[in-house]
Short mmCIF file of C-alpha atoms and ligand atoms in Angstrom, two decimals:
data_model
loop_
_atom_site.label_atom_id
_atom_site.label_comp_id
_atom_site.label_asym_id
_atom_site.label_seq_id
_atom_site.Cartn_x
_atom_site.Cartn_y
_atom_site.Cartn_z
CA MET N 1 47.32 13.50 -16.04
CA GLN N 2 45.18 12.10 -13.24
CA VAL N 3 42.51 9.96 -15.85
CA ASN N 4 38.76 9.73 -13.53
CA GLU N 5 37.78 6.23 -13.46
CA GLN N 6 34.16 7.20 -13.16
CA ILE N 7 33.61 10.05 -16.53
CA ILE N 8 36.01 6.77 -18.62
CA ARG N 9 32.84 4.34 -17.48
CA ASN N 10 30.40 7.36 -18.26
CA VAL N 11 31.32 8.02 -21.52
CA VAL N 12 32.20 4.36 -21.95
CA ALA N 13 28.42 3.54 -21.34
CA GLN N 14 26.99 6.37 -23.18
CA VAL N 15 28.70 5.30 -26.48
CA LEU N 16 27.25 1.97 -25.83
CA ALA N 17 24.07 3.37 -25.88
CA GLU N 18 24.26 5.54 -28.97
CA VAL N 19 25.10 2.80 -30.86
CA GLY N 20 22.17 0.62 -29.45
CA PRO N 21 20.31 -2.51 -28.93
CA MET N 22 22.41 -4.97 -30.59
CA PRO N 23 21.07 -8.29 -31.25
CA GLY N 24 21.03 -11.89 -29.67
CA ASN N 25 20.13 -10.86 -25.37
CA GLY N 26 18.69 -7.49 -27.28
CA ARG N 27 21.65 -5.92 -25.56
CA ALA N 28 24.64 -4.14 -26.77
CA VAL N 29 27.72 -6.05 -25.51
CA ALA N 30 30.01 -4.37 -22.67
CA THR N 31 34.04 -4.75 -23.78
CA PRO N 32 34.62 -7.35 -21.19
CA SER N 33 36.53 -4.81 -18.41
CA LEU N 34 33.39 -3.17 -18.08
CA THR N 35 31.16 -6.65 -17.62
CA ALA N 36 27.32 -7.66 -16.22
CA PRO N 37 26.56 -5.34 -13.13
CA SER N 38 27.01 -7.53 -9.75
CA LEU N 39 23.71 -7.84 -8.09
CA THR N 40 25.16 -8.53 -4.76
CA ALA N 41 27.30 -5.77 -4.81
CA PRO N 42 25.27 -2.96 -6.10
CA SER N 43 28.03 -0.53 -5.22
CA VAL N 44 29.59 -1.33 -7.34
CA THR N 45 29.24 1.18 -10.53
CA THR N 46 29.17 -0.96 -13.20
CA PRO N 47 27.99 0.81 -16.58
CA SER N 48 24.32 0.75 -18.06
CA VAL N 49 24.19 -0.62 -21.91
CA THR N 50 20.75 -0.49 -22.84
CA GLY N 51 19.41 3.57 -22.58
CA LYS N 52 20.46 6.52 -22.04
CA HIS N 53 18.28 9.89 -20.70
CA GLY N 54 17.20 7.53 -18.23
CA VAL N 55 14.99 5.47 -21.00
CA PHE N 56 15.44 1.79 -20.17
CA GLN N 57 13.43 -1.65 -21.87
CA ASP N 58 13.52 -3.72 -18.35
CA ALA N 59 13.07 -3.39 -15.18
CA GLU N 60 17.20 -4.49 -14.69
CA SER N 61 18.97 -2.27 -16.78
CA ALA N 62 17.08 0.72 -15.17
CA VAL N 63 17.64 0.08 -11.62
CA VAL N 64 21.95 -0.84 -12.24
CA ALA N 65 21.07 2.91 -13.88
CA ALA N 66 19.76 4.07 -11.01
CA ARG N 67 21.55 2.99 -8.47
CA GLN N 68 24.92 3.56 -10.79
CA ALA N 69 23.11 7.64 -10.64
CA PHE N 70 22.52 7.60 -7.40
CA GLU N 71 26.40 6.43 -6.41
CA GLN N 72 27.17 10.27 -8.28
CA TYR N 73 25.07 11.94 -7.10
CA ARG N 74 25.34 11.24 -2.65
CA ASP N 75 27.99 12.77 -3.70
CA CYS N 76 27.00 15.81 -4.74
CA PRO N 77 26.07 18.91 -2.17
CA LEU N 78 23.28 19.97 -1.93
CA ALA N 79 22.99 23.38 -3.71
CA ASP N 80 23.46 20.49 -6.78
CA ARG N 81 20.51 19.22 -5.90
CA LYS N 82 18.65 22.71 -5.65
CA ARG N 83 20.06 22.46 -8.93
CA VAL N 84 17.98 19.76 -10.28
CA ILE N 85 15.01 20.58 -8.47
CA ASP N 86 15.17 24.00 -10.03
CA ILE N 87 15.68 22.13 -13.79
CA ILE N 88 12.97 19.34 -13.69
CA ARG N 89 10.30 22.62 -12.37
CA ARG N 90 12.04 24.87 -15.23
CA ILE N 91 10.90 21.42 -17.88
CA SER N 92 7.80 21.54 -16.27
CA ILE N 93 6.18 24.99 -16.24
CA ASP N 94 8.25 25.69 -19.92
CA HIS N 95 7.17 22.11 -21.64
CA CYS N 96 3.98 22.01 -20.76
CA GLU N 97 1.51 22.85 -22.90
CA GLU N 98 3.63 20.33 -25.62
CA LEU N 99 3.82 17.35 -22.78
CA GLY N 100 0.29 18.31 -21.60
CA ARG N 101 -0.95 18.19 -25.09
CA MET N 102 1.38 15.06 -25.45
CA GLU N 103 -0.18 13.43 -22.19
CA MET N 104 -3.85 14.41 -23.40
CA GLU N 105 -3.66 12.56 -26.82
CA GLU N 106 -1.78 9.79 -25.44
CA THR N 107 -4.70 8.93 -22.42
CA LYS N 108 -7.77 11.00 -24.47
CA ILE N 109 -8.56 11.30 -21.29
CA GLY N 110 -8.91 14.22 -18.99
CA ARG N 111 -8.94 18.05 -20.39
CA LEU N 112 -6.23 19.45 -21.98
CA GLU N 113 -6.39 22.95 -19.87
CA HIS N 114 -6.15 21.08 -16.69
CA LYS N 115 -3.19 18.64 -18.70
CA ILE N 116 -1.43 21.82 -19.57
CA GLU N 117 -2.22 22.97 -16.09
CA LYS N 118 -0.95 20.26 -13.77
CA LEU N 119 2.40 20.02 -15.14
CA ARG N 120 2.63 24.00 -14.74
CA THR N 121 1.23 23.89 -10.97
CA LEU N 122 3.73 20.64 -10.56
CA GLY N 123 6.42 22.43 -11.51
CA GLU N 124 5.55 25.83 -9.74
CA ARG N 125 4.40 24.66 -6.43
CA THR N 126 6.17 21.14 -5.71
CA PRO N 127 8.03 21.83 -2.76
CA GLY N 128 12.02 21.57 -2.89
CA VAL N 129 14.68 20.12 -0.37
CA GLU N 130 13.43 22.37 2.14
CA MET N 131 11.07 20.60 3.39
CA LEU N 132 14.06 18.06 4.71
CA GLU N 133 14.16 18.50 8.33
CA THR N 134 16.59 19.00 11.04
CA LYS N 135 16.39 18.20 14.75
CA CYS N 136 18.97 18.72 17.52
CA PHE N 137 19.16 18.00 20.57
CA SER N 138 21.69 19.75 22.44
CA GLY N 139 23.12 18.81 26.64
CA ASP N 140 24.77 17.66 29.35
CA HIS N 141 26.19 15.07 27.21
CA GLY N 142 26.42 16.75 24.16
CA LEU N 143 24.60 16.77 20.90
CA ALA N 144 22.95 14.99 18.70
CA VAL N 145 21.82 16.11 15.03
CA ILE N 146 18.74 13.97 13.22
CA ASP N 147 19.32 14.55 10.04
CA ARG N 148 17.18 12.91 6.84
CA ALA N 149 19.71 10.38 4.11
CA PRO N 150 18.41 8.89 1.10
CA PHE N 151 17.17 5.37 0.43
CA GLY N 152 19.43 4.64 -2.55
CA VAL N 153 17.05 4.07 -5.43
CA ILE N 154 12.82 4.49 -5.30
CA GLY N 155 10.98 2.23 -7.35
CA ALA N 156 7.45 4.37 -8.43
CA ILE N 157 4.20 2.92 -10.21
CA THR N 158 2.61 6.54 -11.13
CA PRO N 159 -1.71 6.26 -13.10
CA VAL N 160 -2.91 6.62 -16.22
CA THR N 161 -5.31 9.66 -14.89
CA HIS N 162 -1.69 11.30 -14.38
CA SER N 163 1.08 9.87 -15.89
CA LEU N 164 3.35 13.01 -16.27
CA PRO N 165 2.28 14.76 -13.69
CA THR N 166 2.84 11.60 -10.74
CA ILE N 167 6.10 11.25 -12.25
CA THR N 168 6.81 14.72 -11.51
CA GLY N 169 5.85 15.88 -8.25
CA ASN N 170 7.40 12.24 -7.23
CA ALA N 171 10.97 13.25 -8.89
CA VAL N 172 11.04 17.03 -7.17
CA SER N 173 10.50 15.00 -3.95
CA MET N 174 12.33 11.70 -4.49
CA LEU N 175 15.53 13.42 -6.04
CA ALA N 176 15.28 16.40 -3.35
CA GLY N 177 15.70 13.47 -0.75
CA GLY N 178 18.77 12.19 -2.73
CA ASN N 179 17.10 9.48 -4.10
CA THR N 180 16.83 8.26 -7.57
CA VAL N 181 14.24 6.59 -8.62
CA VAL N 182 12.99 3.46 -11.85
CA VAL N 183 9.11 4.71 -13.10
CA ASN N 184 7.34 2.35 -13.87
CA PRO N 185 4.56 3.65 -15.43
CA HIS N 186 1.29 3.34 -16.69
CA PRO N 187 1.22 0.94 -19.99
CA ALA N 188 -1.49 3.95 -21.31
CA GLY N 189 0.33 6.68 -20.25
CA LYS N 190 4.00 5.40 -21.50
CA LYS N 191 5.01 7.93 -23.66
CA VAL N 192 4.48 10.80 -22.30
CA ALA N 193 5.84 9.13 -19.16
CA THR N 194 9.22 8.21 -21.56
CA GLU N 195 8.92 11.44 -23.23
CA GLY N 196 8.99 13.53 -20.22
CA VAL N 197 12.38 11.10 -18.33
CA ARG N 198 13.83 11.93 -21.45
CA ARG N 199 13.03 16.07 -21.31
CA PHE N 200 14.73 16.20 -18.28
CA ASN N 201 17.62 13.47 -18.04
CA ALA N 202 19.05 15.13 -21.21
CA ALA N 203 18.57 18.26 -19.91
CA ILE N 204 19.95 17.73 -15.79
CA ALA N 205 22.51 15.47 -17.85
CA GLN N 206 23.51 18.16 -19.24
CA GLU N 207 23.91 20.97 -16.89
CA LEU N 208 25.27 18.31 -14.26
CA GLY N 209 27.05 15.71 -15.50
CA ILE N 210 24.99 12.86 -14.36
CA ASP N 211 22.17 10.52 -16.47
CA ASN N 212 19.70 8.23 -15.29
CA LEU N 213 18.45 10.41 -11.94
CA ILE N 214 14.82 9.77 -13.26
CA CYS N 215 15.12 5.95 -15.37
CA VAL N 216 11.46 5.53 -16.69
CA ILE N 217 11.01 1.09 -18.54
CA ALA N 218 9.23 2.06 -21.60
CA GLU N 219 7.59 -0.18 -22.20
CA PRO N 220 5.95 -0.74 -19.20
CA THR N 221 4.17 -4.32 -17.96
CA LEU N 222 2.68 -5.68 -14.11
CA GLU N 223 6.10 -8.01 -14.44
CA SER N 224 7.70 -4.98 -14.53
CA ALA N 225 6.48 -3.47 -11.77
CA GLU N 226 6.65 -6.96 -9.71
CA ALA N 227 10.62 -6.90 -10.99
CA LEU N 228 10.73 -3.51 -9.57
CA PHE N 229 9.15 -4.55 -6.30
CA LYS N 230 11.80 -7.51 -6.43
CA HIS N 231 15.15 -6.60 -6.81
CA ARG N 232 17.49 -5.51 -4.23
CA SER N 233 18.23 -2.40 -5.03
CA VAL N 234 15.95 -0.98 -4.55
CA ALA N 235 15.56 0.41 -1.15
CA LEU N 236 11.75 1.34 -1.38
CA ILE N 237 8.38 1.45 -3.22
CA CYS N 238 6.23 4.21 -3.44
CA VAL N 239 2.95 4.16 -5.75
CA THR N 240 0.12 5.87 -6.33
CA GLY N 241 -2.48 3.98 -7.91
CA GLY N 242 -5.76 1.64 -7.37
CA PRO N 243 -6.84 -0.81 -4.52
CA ALA N 244 -4.90 -3.79 -6.47
CA VAL N 245 -1.47 -1.54 -7.09
CA GLY N 246 -1.55 -1.01 -3.18
CA ARG N 247 -2.33 -4.41 -2.19
CA ALA N 248 0.40 -5.65 -3.71
CA ALA N 249 3.12 -3.07 -2.99
CA LEU N 250 2.53 -4.30 0.63
CA ARG N 251 2.91 -7.98 -0.53
CA SER N 252 6.20 -6.77 -1.82
CA GLY N 253 7.94 -7.21 2.29
CA LYS N 254 9.91 -4.02 1.20
CA ARG N 255 8.73 -0.80 2.93
CA ALA N 256 6.06 0.88 0.55
CA ILE N 257 4.75 4.07 0.29
CA VAL N 258 1.32 3.81 -0.70
CA ALA N 259 -1.25 6.67 -2.34
CA GLY N 260 -4.62 4.28 -3.25
CA PRO N 261 -7.79 5.26 -4.23
CA GLY N 262 -10.81 7.70 -3.09
CA ASN N 263 -14.11 8.67 -3.08
CA PRO N 264 -14.47 11.81 -0.98
CA PRO N 265 -17.58 12.59 0.09
CA VAL N 266 -19.44 15.86 0.73
CA VAL N 267 -21.51 16.99 3.01
CA VAL N 268 -23.35 20.19 2.72
CA ASP N 269 -25.32 21.82 5.68
CA GLU N 270 -28.51 23.73 6.73
CA THR N 271 -25.93 26.23 7.51
CA ALA N 272 -24.23 25.97 4.26
CA ASP N 273 -23.07 29.35 1.55
CA LEU N 274 -25.09 27.28 -1.22
CA ASP N 275 -24.10 28.89 -4.31
CA ASN N 276 -20.56 28.91 -2.32
CA ALA N 277 -20.88 24.76 -2.12
CA ALA N 278 -22.18 24.83 -5.84
CA ARG N 279 -19.22 26.35 -7.35
CA CYS N 280 -16.76 24.29 -4.93
CA ILE N 281 -18.33 21.08 -6.43
CA ILE N 282 -17.90 22.34 -10.16
CA GLN N 283 -14.38 23.50 -9.47
CA GLY N 284 -13.16 20.40 -7.49
CA GLY N 285 -15.60 17.56 -9.91
CA ALA N 286 -15.03 19.03 -12.77
CA TYR N 287 -10.95 19.11 -12.72
CA ASP N 288 -9.94 17.19 -15.32
CA ASN N 289 -12.84 15.87 -15.97
CA ASN N 290 -12.94 14.33 -11.97
CA LEU N 291 -9.98 12.28 -12.25
CA LEU N 292 -8.09 13.72 -9.40
CA CYS N 293 -7.96 11.48 -6.89
CA ILE N 294 -9.29 13.90 -4.50
CA ALA N 295 -12.10 14.70 -6.37
CA GLU N 296 -15.54 15.31 -5.13
CA LYS N 297 -17.25 11.71 -6.06
CA GLU N 298 -20.47 12.31 -4.28
CA VAL N 299 -23.04 14.96 -2.27
CA PHE N 300 -24.62 14.20 0.33
CA VAL N 301 -27.01 17.38 1.75
CA VAL N 302 -29.34 17.38 4.07
CA GLU N 303 -32.70 17.35 3.47
CA SER N 304 -33.78 21.54 4.40
CA VAL N 305 -31.66 22.56 1.87
CA PHE N 306 -31.66 20.28 -0.54
CA ASP N 307 -34.17 21.86 -3.66
CA ASP N 308 -31.84 25.27 -2.89
CA MET N 309 -28.95 22.85 -3.54
CA MET N 310 -30.08 22.19 -6.87
CA ALA N 311 -30.55 24.85 -7.71
CA ALA N 312 -27.83 26.66 -6.67
CA MET N 313 -25.86 23.98 -8.70
CA ARG N 314 -27.84 24.84 -11.31
CA ARG N 315 -27.53 28.75 -11.09
CA ALA N 316 -23.39 27.85 -10.93
CA GLY N 317 -23.66 26.06 -14.15
CA ALA N 318 -24.03 22.62 -14.07
CA HIS N 319 -25.57 20.69 -15.97
CA GLU N 320 -28.94 18.38 -14.22
CA LEU N 321 -29.97 14.87 -15.20
CA ASN N 322 -33.31 13.85 -13.96
CA ALA N 323 -34.11 10.32 -12.87
CA ALA N 324 -34.62 8.55 -17.22
CA GLN N 325 -31.15 10.30 -18.00
CA ILE N 326 -29.33 8.69 -15.38
CA ALA N 327 -30.79 5.56 -15.49
CA THR N 328 -29.78 5.34 -19.24
CA LEU N 329 -26.20 6.99 -18.36
CA THR N 330 -25.58 4.51 -15.87
CA SER N 331 -26.48 1.60 -17.90
CA GLN N 332 -23.76 2.47 -19.78
CA ALA N 333 -20.78 3.76 -18.01
CA ILE N 334 -21.45 1.59 -14.87
CA VAL N 335 -19.97 -2.55 -15.90
CA LYS N 336 -19.37 -5.23 -13.26
CA VAL N 337 -16.28 -6.50 -12.93
CA GLY N 338 -14.30 -9.25 -11.12
CA ASP N 339 -14.93 -12.32 -9.95
CA ASP N 340 -17.70 -11.35 -7.86
CA GLN N 341 -19.76 -8.63 -10.51
CA HIS N 342 -19.14 -5.21 -8.91
CA ASP N 343 -19.37 -2.30 -9.93
CA ALA N 344 -17.03 -0.37 -12.06
CA PRO N 345 -16.11 2.83 -14.13
CA GLY N 346 -16.26 1.46 -18.22
CA LYS N 347 -13.00 2.70 -19.59
CA ASP N 348 -15.23 4.25 -21.80
CA PHE N 349 -16.14 7.01 -20.05
CA ILE N 350 -13.93 7.53 -17.51
CA GLY N 351 -11.95 10.91 -17.48
CA GLN N 352 -14.82 11.85 -21.08
CA ASP N 353 -16.79 15.77 -20.32
CA ALA N 354 -20.26 16.05 -19.49
CA SER N 355 -21.31 16.68 -22.80
CA PHE N 356 -20.44 13.08 -23.70
CA LEU N 357 -21.66 11.77 -20.77
CA ALA N 358 -24.85 14.10 -21.02
CA LYS N 359 -25.43 12.94 -24.84
CA ALA N 360 -24.82 9.64 -23.62
CA ALA N 361 -27.63 9.85 -21.07
CA GLY N 362 -29.63 11.28 -24.65
CA VAL N 363 -29.51 14.77 -24.12
CA ALA N 364 -27.69 17.74 -25.95
CA ILE N 365 -25.34 20.74 -23.65
CA PRO N 366 -22.90 22.15 -25.10
CA ASP N 367 -18.79 21.18 -24.26
CA SER N 368 -18.55 24.79 -21.95
CA VAL N 369 -20.67 22.64 -19.35
CA GLU N 370 -18.40 21.14 -17.23
CA LEU N 371 -20.37 19.33 -15.23
CA VAL N 372 -24.01 17.35 -15.32
CA PHE N 373 -25.09 15.93 -11.55
CA GLY N 374 -28.66 14.63 -9.99
CA GLU N 375 -30.28 13.61 -7.20
CA THR N 376 -29.45 9.30 -6.34
CA ASP N 377 -30.78 7.85 -3.37
CA GLU N 378 -27.17 6.46 -1.90
CA HIS N 379 -27.60 3.07 -3.10
CA HIS N 380 -27.33 4.25 -6.44
CA PRO N 381 -23.50 2.99 -7.99
CA PHE N 382 -22.08 6.43 -8.82
CA VAL N 383 -22.73 7.37 -4.77
CA SER N 384 -20.63 3.78 -3.72
CA VAL N 385 -17.72 3.53 -7.03
CA GLU N 386 -14.82 5.95 -7.54
CA GLN N 387 -16.07 6.89 -10.91
CA MET N 388 -13.64 9.42 -12.22
CA MET N 389 -16.37 11.09 -14.88
CA PRO N 390 -18.05 14.57 -14.10
CA PHE N 391 -21.68 13.12 -13.28
CA MET N 392 -22.14 14.06 -9.39
CA PRO N 393 -24.97 12.03 -7.52
CA PHE N 394 -27.01 14.02 -5.31
CA VAL N 395 -28.51 12.66 -2.26
CA ARG N 396 -30.70 13.72 0.53
CA ALA N 397 -30.03 12.99 4.23
CA ARG N 398 -32.42 13.63 6.86
CA ASN N 399 -30.24 15.20 9.12
CA ILE N 400 -26.40 15.82 9.25
CA ASP N 401 -26.26 12.87 11.09
CA HIS N 402 -27.43 10.88 8.37
CA ALA N 403 -25.35 12.69 5.87
CA ILE N 404 -22.21 12.05 7.98
CA ASP N 405 -23.23 8.13 8.78
CA MET N 406 -23.51 7.72 4.72
CA ALA N 407 -20.33 10.01 3.62
CA GLU N 408 -18.29 7.92 5.90
CA GLU N 409 -19.95 4.74 4.39
CA TYR N 410 -18.72 5.53 0.76
CA GLU N 411 -15.93 6.52 1.83
CA HIS N 412 -15.16 2.59 2.07
CA ASP N 413 -12.32 3.86 4.76
CA PHE N 414 -10.27 4.54 2.35
CA ARG N 415 -9.26 7.69 4.21
CA HIS N 416 -8.49 9.56 1.77
CA THR N 417 -10.30 13.00 1.10
CA SER N 418 -13.21 14.42 2.34
CA ILE N 419 -15.02 17.19 2.62
CA ILE N 420 -17.82 19.63 4.03
CA HIS N 421 -19.42 22.58 3.67
CA SER N 422 -20.99 24.15 6.48
CA ARG N 423 -21.07 27.44 8.97
CA ASN N 424 -21.59 25.14 12.32
CA VAL N 425 -18.28 24.32 13.82
CA HIS N 426 -19.77 21.08 15.77
CA ASN N 427 -20.58 19.95 12.33
CA MET N 428 -16.90 20.26 11.15
CA THR N 429 -15.23 18.83 13.88
CA GLN N 430 -18.42 16.07 13.82
CA MET N 431 -16.89 14.99 10.60
CA GLY N 432 -13.45 15.11 10.48
CA ARG N 433 -13.90 13.43 13.81
CA ARG N 434 -16.07 9.76 12.02
CA LEU N 435 -14.61 10.76 8.44
CA ASP N 436 -10.28 10.54 9.57
CA THR N 437 -9.25 11.10 6.09
CA THR N 438 -6.23 12.71 5.22
CA LEU N 439 -7.34 15.18 3.82
CA PHE N 440 -10.67 17.33 5.56
CA VAL N 441 -11.65 20.58 3.32
CA LYS N 442 -13.56 23.21 5.32
CA ASN N 443 -15.69 25.17 2.09
CA GLY N 444 -13.64 24.89 -0.61
CA PRO N 445 -13.11 22.48 -3.87
CA SER N 446 -10.86 19.55 -2.50
CA MET N 447 -7.74 20.81 -4.61
CA SER N 448 -7.76 23.49 -2.15
CA ALA N 449 -6.16 20.93 0.23
CA LEU N 450 -3.22 20.21 -2.33
CA GLY N 451 -1.82 24.68 -1.71
CA LEU N 452 -4.10 25.37 -4.95
CA GLY N 453 -6.72 27.76 -3.17
CA GLY N 454 -5.51 26.84 0.74
CA GLU N 455 -2.41 26.69 2.85
CA GLY N 456 0.11 23.51 2.30
CA TYR N 457 2.43 22.31 -0.54
CA LEU N 458 1.22 20.57 -3.89
CA SER N 459 2.53 16.39 -4.26
CA PHE N 460 0.03 14.05 -6.79
CA SER N 461 1.28 11.36 -4.33
CA ILE N 462 -1.19 11.11 -0.46
CA ALA N 463 -0.25 7.82 0.91
CA GLY N 464 -3.79 7.58 3.26
CA PRO N 465 -3.52 4.00 3.05
CA THR N 466 0.24 4.64 4.46
CA GLY N 467 -0.23 7.24 7.16
CA GLU N 468 2.85 9.26 5.03
CA GLY N 469 -0.06 12.06 4.03
CA VAL N 470 0.91 14.08 1.46
CA THR N 471 3.87 13.16 0.10
CA THR N 472 6.93 15.81 -0.09
CA ALA N 473 11.04 15.23 0.02
CA ASN N 474 10.99 14.45 3.46
CA THR N 475 8.95 11.18 2.81
CA PHE N 476 11.37 9.94 0.72
CA THR N 477 13.54 9.58 3.46
CA ARG N 478 15.27 7.94 6.39
CA GLU N 479 16.54 9.38 9.14
CA ARG N 480 19.59 9.48 10.27
CA ARG N 481 21.38 9.84 14.11
CA CYS N 482 24.72 11.83 14.56
CA SER N 483 25.92 12.16 17.81
CA MET N 484 28.81 14.23 20.13
CA ILE N 485 29.05 13.03 23.34
CA ASP N 486 30.40 15.55 25.89
CA GLU N 487 31.89 18.09 23.04
CA LEU N 488 31.03 20.76 20.41
CA ARG N 489 27.73 22.84 22.88
CA VAL N 490 29.26 25.37 23.21
CA ILE N 491 27.35 27.19 25.20
P1 LIG Z 1 -4.55 1.62 -11.87
O1 LIG Z 1 -4.77 1.24 -10.45
O2 LIG Z 1 -4.95 1.25 -12.77
O3 LIG Z 1 -2.88 1.56 -11.93
C1 LIG Z 1 -1.84 2.21 -11.02
C2 LIG Z 1 -0.51 1.69 -11.56
O4 LIG Z 1 -1.14 0.28 -10.81
C3 LIG Z 1 -0.34 1.18 -12.98
O5 LIG Z 1 0.65 1.52 -13.23
C4 LIG Z 1 -1.51 -0.22 -13.80
O6 LIG Z 1 -0.27 -0.30 -14.37
C5 LIG Z 1 -0.52 -0.43 -11.96
N1 LIG Z 1 -0.88 -1.37 -11.73
C6 LIG Z 1 -1.82 -2.44 -11.30
N2 LIG Z 1 -1.99 -3.04 -10.76
C7 LIG Z 1 -1.07 -3.77 -10.82
C8 LIG Z 1 -1.10 -5.19 -10.07
N3 LIG Z 1 -0.92 -5.53 -9.57
N4 LIG Z 1 1.37 -4.43 -9.94
C9 LIG Z 1 1.64 -3.64 -10.44
N5 LIG Z 1 1.05 -2.22 -10.81
C10 LIG Z 1 0.24 -2.47 -10.92
O7 LIG Z 1 -5.16 2.81 -11.52
P2 LIG Z 1 -5.57 4.57 -12.87
O8 LIG Z 1 -6.27 3.46 -13.38
O9 LIG Z 1 -4.02 3.80 -13.98
O10 LIG Z 1 -5.79 5.21 -11.40
C11 LIG Z 1 -6.55 5.97 -10.84
C12 LIG Z 1 -6.24 5.40 -9.39
O11 LIG Z 1 -4.86 5.85 -9.08
C13 LIG Z 1 -7.61 5.83 -8.75
O12 LIG Z 1 -8.23 4.95 -8.38
C14 LIG Z 1 -6.99 7.13 -7.84
O13 LIG Z 1 -8.34 6.78 -7.16
C15 LIG Z 1 -5.45 6.43 -7.57
N6 LIG Z 1 -4.26 7.60 -7.52
C16 LIG Z 1 -4.53 8.20 -6.35
C17 LIG Z 1 -3.37 9.07 -6.26
C18 LIG Z 1 -3.16 9.20 -4.47
O14 LIG Z 1 -2.97 9.82 -4.51
N7 LIG Z 1 -3.38 8.67 -3.37
C19 LIG Z 1 -3.51 9.80 -7.53
C20 LIG Z 1 -3.78 9.36 -8.13
C21 LIG Z 1 -4.38 8.26 -8.52
#
């Protein structure tokens, strides 16, 4: 009888994993014939011994396991990749309530109904292998086919604002591209990250016989992120988060895909449908209590319709705060941080409900109110800071040029997302050119740019700084060319 060495290795790895950590160095002891992985030969298939179903205690064992999984996965046909994606989609949809609730209980930010909806829509709408583009050149000298190949193991860093959703979207795109992934989640979202990854892998292992396609570091730290950045078996890095992690990834010496911060401005001109603008600003700005990087963060309205716009916001159900209430809220919700004492959102206020913000401002409003808003000047910290809480500052602009000037200033060159409400195509064109953002939305809520109410597709990693845009399977692949000289052009 033929004995498949890989199957034996997998069985041994699984048994060792079930035996659990051993005293001493904290790892189970490998059998003498299955010695520690060699970093100089990452393709050698030595079993991981510290984890199971993708859950690992440290970066080293997670990367080794992900590399082993990649060695198996690379031999699978595209049909198997589709099966893997279908499994992730199914779990994301079927378990969205339970996992969404878990994320809410752990992170304590955002809105439960949106935590659940994010997982469900990611399962439904994140594109898979169909995004992989093949190009072909056919001519007198034969054929050249350009295909998309995997990188191998990808190191991913994910934010607390969407812990499992980012992992889910990344996993679909990265695995559709033929890669495996090791995730260093935000420490404040590590439990749901770990549980989601465990469920994905358990189901994939049962159906395909490959474990650890998606690995997670169960106790993530800045050091474990750094270890991922430096590991020679990590071929590509993808970070989703604020400015510090983006800078760290770009310093790593590896290719990095950076889905960085935003501070999306909204411009409203005198031609806009103000009631529609109000509904859209509430829908986008209040979604998950303003945690989305694409979410509306400040609004510049031309003077001639400013008061009408504020009335439209009130009609649409938002609650207006007066100047004194805004000042009271600001004194608690915006804090000074860092050596330069710059303004930042207070941790206790990020992702909290509008009623919580109103209470801090000294006013009681029903929990059903999704957004509080009010007039500020352009120098107000709520305008310049990515607040990630459902208070929306509205600023008067002298005219459209002034509104676009301020929008450009407070987008801070993140080139992430901007939004205009207008029926004037010239104004739209001017703003689109000036702000040069990755997403530019006209007459809709911010999320319509991700296929949620508009055309296009969904991802929770939008790579502005490094230019890949809304990430898909294609983003996580390398171009390879296969040339046949002088033959196989059969026409
Ligand atoms: P964060 O920057 O505090 O953390 C993001 C991740 O980076 C976490 O896992 C954190 O542990 C890690 N990290 C932070 N500093 C690091 C460093 N120096 N080295 C290694 N790892 C480091 O952000 P957050 O509060 O979790 O998430 C909110 C931020 O993420 C916002 O700025 C938001 O705009 C951004 N975001 C962007 C996108 C996008 O697609 N562009 C999507 C979601 C969130």
